[in-house]
Tab-separated table of C-alpha atoms in Angstrom:
chain	number	residue	atom	x	y	z
A	779	MET	CA	7.866	-10.874	-22.581
A	780	SER	CA	5.128	-11.911	-20.454
A	781	SER	CA	2.098	-9.158	-20.283
A	782	PRO	CA	1.942	-7.318	-16.983
A	783	ASN	CA	-0.846	-8.284	-15.003
A	784	LEU	CA	0.196	-6.188	-11.869
A	785	LEU	CA	1.421	-2.734	-11.416
A	786	ILE	CA	3.400	-1.713	-7.842
A	787	THR	CA	3.847	2.089	-7.867
A	788	GLY	CA	6.396	3.124	-5.347
A	789	ALA	CA	9.000	0.213	-5.677
A	790	THR	CA	11.809	1.700	-5.019
A	791	GLY	CA	10.578	2.807	-1.389
A	792	HIS	CA	11.631	0.340	1.834
A	793	ILE	CA	8.026	-1.358	1.691
A	794	GLY	CA	7.393	-1.170	-2.445
A	795	PHE	CA	10.789	-3.175	-2.613
A	796	ARG	CA	9.999	-5.526	-0.584
A	797	VAL	CA	6.698	-5.710	-2.133
A	798	LEU	CA	7.845	-6.160	-6.021
A	799	VAL	CA	10.300	-9.409	-4.445
A	800	GLU	CA	6.852	-11.064	-2.946
A	801	ALA	CA	5.271	-10.166	-5.953
A	802	LEU	CA	7.881	-12.019	-8.133
A	803	THR	CA	7.854	-14.720	-6.024
A	804	ALA	CA	4.568	-15.660	-6.008
A	805	GLY	CA	4.674	-15.493	-10.058
A	806	TYR	CA	3.192	-12.231	-10.747
A	807	SER	CA	3.717	-10.045	-14.226
A	808	VAL	CA	4.656	-7.286	-12.504
A	809	ARG	CA	4.755	-3.504	-14.518
A	810	ALA	CA	6.752	-1.072	-12.083
A	811	ALA	CA	6.426	2.602	-11.369
A	812	ILE	CA	9.085	4.775	-11.045
A	813	ARG	CA	9.956	7.965	-11.432
A	814	SER	CA	13.321	8.388	-13.186
A	815	GLU	CA	15.319	5.488	-15.441
A	816	GLY	CA	17.744	5.267	-12.734
A	817	LYS	CA	15.528	3.805	-10.245
A	818	ALA	CA	15.623	0.765	-12.901
A	819	LYS	CA	18.851	-0.046	-12.348
A	820	GLU	CA	18.965	0.148	-8.691
A	821	ILE	CA	16.136	-2.227	-8.669
A	822	LEU	CA	17.508	-4.926	-11.295
A	823	GLY	CA	21.271	-4.598	-9.265
A	824	ALA	CA	19.715	-5.719	-6.016
A	825	PRO	CA	20.775	-9.482	-5.262
A	826	SER	CA	17.015	-10.490	-4.710
A	827	ILE	CA	15.922	-9.918	-7.906
A	828	LYS	CA	19.166	-11.225	-9.450
A	829	ALA	CA	18.402	-14.229	-7.879
A	830	LEU	CA	14.938	-14.642	-9.125
A	831	ALA	CA	16.052	-13.783	-12.662
A	832	PRO	CA	12.689	-12.348	-13.751
A	833	GLY	CA	13.705	-11.588	-17.021
A	834	GLY	CA	10.414	-10.238	-19.281
A	835	LYS	CA	8.411	-10.828	-16.319
A	836	LEU	CA	9.740	-7.944	-14.841
A	837	SER	CA	9.144	-4.377	-16.511
A	838	PHE	CA	9.305	-0.226	-15.932
A	839	ILE	CA	7.509	2.769	-16.675
A	840	VAL	CA	8.568	6.079	-15.590
A	841	VAL	CA	5.714	8.230	-13.760
A	842	PRO	CA	8.036	11.405	-12.822
A	843	ASP	CA	4.934	13.122	-11.558
A	844	ILE	CA	2.494	10.875	-9.755
A	845	LEU	CA	0.291	14.635	-8.871
A	846	ALA	CA	0.008	14.864	-12.227
A	847	GLU	CA	-3.543	14.436	-13.698
A	848	GLY	CA	-3.843	10.892	-15.416
A	849	ALA	CA	-0.491	10.305	-14.146
A	850	TYR	CA	-0.746	6.458	-13.889
A	851	ASP	CA	-3.300	6.446	-17.276
A	852	GLU	CA	-0.563	4.902	-19.174
A	853	ALA	CA	0.686	2.595	-16.305
A	854	LEU	CA	-2.297	0.663	-15.538
A	855	ARG	CA	-3.003	-0.141	-19.308
A	856	GLY	CA	-3.971	-3.836	-19.024
A	857	VAL	CA	-3.150	-5.098	-15.665
A	858	THR	CA	-5.702	-6.966	-13.253
A	859	TYR	CA	-4.139	-5.651	-10.027
A	860	VAL	CA	-2.405	-2.880	-8.450
A	861	VAL	CA	-0.578	-2.388	-5.022
A	862	HIS	CA	-0.426	1.273	-4.570
A	863	LEU	CA	2.316	2.309	-2.025
A	864	ALA	CA	3.873	5.650	-3.864
A	865	SER	CA	3.257	8.340	-1.925
A	866	PRO	CA	4.473	12.232	-2.394
A	867	LEU	CA	7.209	13.577	-0.595
A	868	ALA	CA	6.298	15.222	2.860
A	869	ASN	CA	7.107	18.687	2.861
A	870	PRO	CA	6.833	20.641	6.063
A	871	SER	CA	5.915	24.495	5.515
A	872	ASP	CA	3.820	27.257	6.939
A	873	ASP	CA	0.950	25.610	4.497
A	874	MET	CA	1.000	22.000	5.136
A	875	GLU	CA	-2.514	21.398	4.031
A	876	GLN	CA	-1.039	22.904	0.682
A	877	THR	CA	1.962	20.288	1.191
A	878	ILE	CA	1.404	17.760	3.127
A	879	VAL	CA	-2.503	16.820	3.523
A	880	GLN	CA	-3.345	17.416	-0.266
A	881	PRO	CA	-0.900	15.850	-2.271
A	882	ALA	CA	-1.503	12.615	0.092
A	883	ILE	CA	-5.028	12.642	-0.823
A	884	LYS	CA	-4.562	13.647	-4.419
A	885	GLY	CA	-1.917	11.162	-4.988
A	886	THR	CA	-4.175	7.811	-3.900
A	887	THR	CA	-7.430	9.176	-5.598
A	888	GLY	CA	-5.775	9.900	-9.012
A	889	ILE	CA	-4.418	6.337	-9.402
A	890	LEU	CA	-8.316	5.170	-8.809
A	891	TYR	CA	-9.280	7.549	-11.357
A	892	SER	CA	-7.063	6.313	-13.608
A	893	ALA	CA	-8.050	2.598	-12.822
A	894	LEU	CA	-11.677	3.871	-13.480
A	895	LYS	CA	-10.937	4.254	-17.532
A	896	VAL	CA	-9.063	0.549	-17.549
A	897	PRO	CA	-11.497	-2.316	-17.448
A	898	THR	CA	-9.166	-4.932	-16.718
A	899	VAL	CA	-8.493	-3.602	-13.420
A	900	LYS	CA	-9.950	-6.138	-10.604
A	901	ARG	CA	-8.598	-5.605	-7.519
A	902	VAL	CA	-6.550	-2.053	-5.901
A	903	VAL	CA	-4.418	-2.541	-2.863
A	904	ILE	CA	-3.823	0.457	-0.939
A	905	THR	CA	-1.270	1.346	1.846
A	906	SER	CA	-2.777	3.643	4.208
A	907	SER	CA	-1.563	3.279	7.919
A	908	ALA	CA	-2.448	2.573	11.546
A	909	VAL	CA	-2.463	6.088	12.234
A	910	ALA	CA	-5.192	6.594	9.836
A	911	VAL	CA	-7.321	4.716	12.232
A	912	LEU	CA	-5.833	5.595	15.470
A	913	PRO	CA	-7.279	8.483	18.223
A	914	LEU	CA	-4.857	11.058	17.579
A	915	GLN	CA	-4.882	11.935	21.412
A	916	THR	CA	-4.000	8.664	21.912
A	917	MET	CA	-1.106	8.611	19.874
A	918	ILE	CA	0.719	11.816	21.359
A	919	GLY	CA	0.238	10.675	24.807
A	920	THR	CA	-3.017	9.898	26.250
A	921	GLU	CA	-2.985	5.894	26.781
A	922	ASP	CA	-6.946	5.272	26.749
A	923	PHE	CA	-6.657	1.272	27.631
A	924	LYS	CA	-8.614	0.407	24.486
A	925	VAL	CA	-8.298	-2.502	21.830
A	926	HIS	CA	-7.821	-0.623	18.415
A	927	THR	CA	-8.333	-2.468	14.800
A	928	ALA	CA	-7.987	-1.693	11.328
A	929	GLN	CA	-11.918	-1.533	11.050
A	930	ASP	CA	-11.887	1.789	13.008
A	931	ARG	CA	-12.045	5.356	11.774
A	932	GLN	CA	-11.526	8.577	13.200
A	933	PRO	CA	-11.987	12.241	12.305
A	934	ALA	CA	-9.210	14.260	10.491
A	935	PRO	CA	-7.355	16.797	12.436
A	936	GLU	CA	-8.174	20.206	11.209
A	937	GLY	CA	-5.258	22.463	10.053
A	938	PRO	CA	-3.415	24.742	10.506
A	939	TYR	CA	-1.319	21.899	12.153
A	940	GLY	CA	1.126	22.466	14.964
A	941	HIS	CA	3.157	19.674	14.391
A	942	VAL	CA	4.260	18.105	10.889
A	943	PHE	CA	3.121	14.164	12.824
A	944	VAL	CA	-0.213	16.190	13.061
A	945	ALA	CA	-0.307	16.625	9.436
A	946	TYR	CA	0.682	13.486	8.249
A	947	VAL	CA	-2.353	11.941	10.325
A	948	ALA	CA	-4.329	13.999	9.065
A	949	SER	CA	-3.308	13.162	5.540
A	950	LYS	CA	-3.486	9.314	6.295
A	951	VAL	CA	-6.979	10.001	8.039
A	952	LYS	CA	-8.360	12.224	4.963
A	953	ALA	CA	-6.514	9.685	2.192
A	954	LEU	CA	-8.347	6.901	3.412
A	955	ALA	CA	-11.684	8.613	3.915
A	956	ALA	CA	-11.084	9.856	0.150
A	957	THR	CA	-11.081	5.966	-0.923
A	958	GLU	CA	-13.745	4.883	1.035
A	959	ASN	CA	-15.876	8.228	-0.781
A	960	PHE	CA	-14.686	7.341	-4.147
A	961	VAL	CA	-16.092	3.716	-3.890
A	962	LYS	CA	-19.372	5.272	-2.471
A	963	ALA	CA	-19.320	7.955	-5.592
A	964	GLU	CA	-17.790	6.035	-8.235
A	965	LYS	CA	-19.423	2.246	-7.588
A	966	PRO	CA	-16.015	1.232	-9.796
A	967	HIS	CA	-15.385	-1.993	-11.534
A	968	PHE	CA	-12.573	-3.011	-9.127
A	969	ASP	CA	-12.616	-3.000	-5.575
A	970	ILE	CA	-9.999	-2.147	-3.143
A	971	ASN	CA	-8.295	-3.213	-0.115
A	972	ASN	CA	-6.434	-0.961	2.577
A	973	ILE	CA	-3.094	-1.793	4.847
A	974	HIS	CA	-2.631	-0.392	7.707
A	975	PRO	CA	1.018	-1.211	8.875
A	976	GLY	CA	2.933	0.292	12.081
A	977	PHE	CA	6.170	1.304	12.633
A	978	VAL	CA	7.857	-0.925	9.471
A	979	VAL	CA	11.400	-2.704	10.896
A	980	GLY	CA	13.408	-4.807	8.763
A	981	ALA	CA	16.718	-4.762	6.435
A	982	ASN	CA	16.374	-2.760	3.570
A	983	GLU	CA	18.067	-4.047	0.645
A	984	LEU	CA	18.271	-0.840	-0.971
A	985	ALA	CA	20.303	0.578	1.284
A	986	THR	CA	23.993	0.248	0.360
A	987	THR	CA	25.589	1.900	3.716
A	988	ALA	CA	25.008	1.717	7.617
A	989	GLU	CA	23.772	5.055	7.447
A	990	GLY	CA	20.897	4.132	4.521
A	991	VAL	CA	19.888	1.182	6.709
A	992	ILE	CA	18.867	3.722	9.696
A	993	LYS	CA	16.770	6.021	7.661
A	994	GLY	CA	12.871	5.636	8.157
A	995	THR	CA	10.889	3.513	10.448
A	996	ASN	CA	14.433	1.554	10.968
A	997	GLY	CA	16.187	4.509	12.701
A	998	MET	CA	13.290	4.378	15.373
A	999	MET	CA	14.349	1.119	16.620
A	1000	MET	CA	18.057	2.040	15.903
A	1001	GLY	CA	18.260	5.215	17.829
A	1002	GLN	CA	18.275	3.554	21.089
A	1003	VAL	CA	20.511	0.838	20.262
A	1004	LEU	CA	23.223	3.723	19.055
A	1005	GLY	CA	22.604	5.027	22.345
A	1006	VAL	CA	20.184	7.915	21.909
A	1007	LYS	CA	18.256	8.925	24.779
A	1008	SER	CA	14.692	10.248	24.607
A	1009	ASP	CA	12.452	11.354	27.352
A	1010	GLN	CA	9.550	11.912	25.247
A	1011	PRO	CA	7.252	8.588	24.991
A	1012	ARG	CA	6.950	6.823	21.165
A	1013	MET	CA	3.618	4.987	20.072
A	1014	SER	CA	4.103	1.437	20.087
A	1015	GLY	CA	3.294	-0.952	17.032
A	1016	THR	CA	5.902	-2.197	14.761
A	1017	VAL	CA	5.842	-4.780	12.048
A	1018	HIS	CA	8.762	-6.990	9.969
A	1019	LEU	CA	9.210	-5.371	6.617
A	1020	HIS	CA	8.813	-9.284	5.084
A	1021	ASP	CA	5.606	-9.535	6.951
A	1022	VAL	CA	3.887	-6.008	5.621
A	1023	ALA	CA	4.993	-6.819	1.970
A	1024	LYS	CA	3.356	-10.823	2.429
A	1025	VAL	CA	0.512	-9.062	3.688
A	1026	HIS	CA	-0.134	-6.443	0.297
A	1027	ILE	CA	0.654	-9.503	-2.086
A	1028	LEU	CA	-1.714	-11.829	-0.213
A	1029	ALA	CA	-4.540	-9.007	-0.333
A	1030	LEU	CA	-4.525	-9.081	-3.688
A	1031	GLY	CA	-5.856	-12.614	-4.523
A	1032	LEU	CA	-9.477	-12.370	-5.495
A	1033	ALA	CA	-10.981	-14.929	-2.792
A	1034	VAL	CA	-9.995	-12.286	-0.408
A	1035	LYS	CA	-13.518	-10.522	-0.206
A	1036	GLY	CA	-12.562	-6.794	-1.744
A	1037	GLY	CA	-13.250	-3.753	0.538
A	1038	GLN	CA	-11.301	-4.577	3.556
A	1039	SER	CA	-8.890	-2.710	5.827
A	1040	PHE	CA	-5.992	-4.851	7.197
A	1041	GLY	CA	-3.707	-4.076	10.121
A	1042	ALA	CA	-0.270	-5.207	9.961
A	1043	ILE	CA	1.131	-4.136	13.640
A	1044	ARG	CA	2.350	-5.939	16.847
A	1045	ASN	CA	3.032	-4.298	19.902
A	1046	ASN	CA	6.460	-3.768	21.384
A	1047	VAL	CA	8.558	-2.040	24.159
A	1048	TRP	CA	11.154	0.087	22.494
A	1049	ASN	CA	13.914	-0.374	24.944
A	1050	ASP	CA	13.485	-4.368	24.351
A	1051	ALA	CA	15.487	-4.262	21.796
A	1052	LEU	CA	18.756	-3.265	24.356
A	1053	GLY	CA	18.258	-6.682	25.430
A	1054	TYR	CA	18.095	-8.487	21.772
A	1055	VAL	CA	21.367	-6.736	20.803
A	1056	LYS	CA	22.900	-7.850	23.945
A	1057	LYS	CA	21.524	-11.160	23.157
A	1058	HIS	CA	22.716	-11.563	19.348
A	1059	PHE	CA	25.159	-9.306	19.076
A	1060	PRO	CA	27.711	-9.091	22.297
A	1061	ARG	CA	30.337	-8.716	20.415
A	1062	ALA	CA	29.521	-5.541	18.459
A	1063	VAL	CA	28.474	-3.911	21.989
A	1064	GLU	CA	31.694	-5.188	23.775
A	1065	SER	CA	33.594	-3.899	21.043
A	1066	GLY	CA	31.375	-0.370	20.898
A	1067	LYS	CA	30.140	-0.745	17.526
A	1068	ILE	CA	26.613	-0.799	18.879
A	1069	PRO	CA	26.146	0.945	22.490
A	1070	ALA	CA	23.011	-0.477	23.371
A	1071	ASN	CA	22.844	2.173	26.099
A	1072	GLY	CA	19.947	4.423	24.672
A	1073	ASP	CA	16.584	4.678	26.175
A	1074	GLN	CA	13.602	5.306	23.920
A	1075	PRO	CA	10.390	5.408	26.365
A	1076	THR	CA	7.395	3.618	24.892
A	1077	LEU	CA	3.617	4.797	24.831
A	1078	ASN	CA	1.385	1.895	24.807
A	1079	ILE	CA	-0.965	1.141	21.996
A	1080	ASP	CA	-3.002	-1.816	22.045
A	1081	PHE	CA	-3.986	-2.610	18.496
A	1082	ASP	CA	-5.892	-6.277	17.297
A	1083	ALA	CA	-4.470	-7.037	14.132
A	1084	SER	CA	-5.581	-10.996	14.439
A	1085	LYS	CA	-8.042	-10.401	11.696
A	1086	THR	CA	-5.138	-10.025	9.174
A	1087	GLU	CA	-3.378	-12.988	11.101
A	1088	LYS	CA	-6.365	-15.251	10.593
A	1089	THR	CA	-7.401	-14.364	7.037
A	1090	PHE	CA	-3.717	-14.663	5.606
A	1091	GLY	CA	-2.974	-17.618	7.579
A	1092	PHE	CA	0.795	-16.550	9.103
A	1093	GLU	CA	1.513	-14.632	12.495
A	1094	PHE	CA	3.682	-11.615	12.496
A	1095	GLN	CA	7.085	-12.018	13.842
A	1096	ASP	CA	8.091	-10.737	17.034
A	1097	TYR	CA	10.283	-7.463	17.176
A	1098	GLU	CA	12.899	-9.436	18.452
A	1099	ALA	CA	13.084	-10.634	14.784
A	1100	GLN	CA	12.636	-7.170	13.246
A	1101	THR	CA	15.629	-5.740	15.303
A	1102	VAL	CA	18.061	-8.772	14.942
A	1103	SER	CA	16.976	-8.199	10.875
A	1104	VAL	CA	18.591	-4.546	10.981
A	1105	VAL	CA	21.169	-5.079	13.143
A	1106	GLU	CA	22.750	-7.759	11.310
A	1107	GLN	CA	22.541	-5.698	7.996
A	1108	TYR	CA	24.246	-2.299	9.746
A	1109	LEU	CA	27.030	-4.623	11.181
A	1110	ALA	CA	27.336	-5.994	7.729
A	1111	LEU	CA	28.040	-2.579	5.756
A	1112	LEU	CA	29.495	-0.802	8.764
A	1113	GLY	CA	32.396	-3.536	8.589
């Protein structure tokens, strides 16, 4: 068995599983941190993993509580690289500071402090979010006509939070700030790159039902495709699942300078998905499988992620490719 040189957390998540596939394809020997033994069977049963036949290049370690003190101490032993995607489950409550914000901070800083104990670690890549670097007022309805980048920094919203989205934004802003404060205070022997994706859209290989395909951020695109009508504008900015996964793996490369933030996002108009579906799946629309008659107004936010494309040498796929990826899988599972 090859000694693992890369730890991936959150490997059964929407992004995390695709990051795992990209990592194995790129030749890494991966240790995947999972929350239960059953998750290993789920991963090993996926077609992409079977096709890669990783054998000893993929191993698993169970980390049942990622917020426990030293949760990742054993998982990090001997590795050189880390991709940290796992995040605590957001639990809306009367005290969202304690159930959403603080767990997000601890989930990030916990693995960093564990990595301090492991001299072999050289690079950590963390999944942040575009919402960590965008102004809150812009995201909830004030179009500011500014160009935003992953290098921007914002003050964190403070509680009490009137809405779970505001608490989620606060959790991402504060987790990013905690990461940067960790570097200043601890001067670690490894460096860190942060990835800031928009809404991630792409076929989810671990989904086994049509309903499973449209969970999470895929559902944001599929809503209007399936006939949902909303009068509440939603901020723009999506990214193809495969592209954001690729960015995570490329950001591990030591030829890429550490201490950077990379946006993974492309501007979109939500209702354009209706035209894409009619173009690519006319029979499904005619039969009523996909009504393609919903409405989702778009709040335009101009996010420039060209630095990421230039650094890693590829262009992000457009919203049409993202839409086709998900709808194709949805129809296949719908039968």
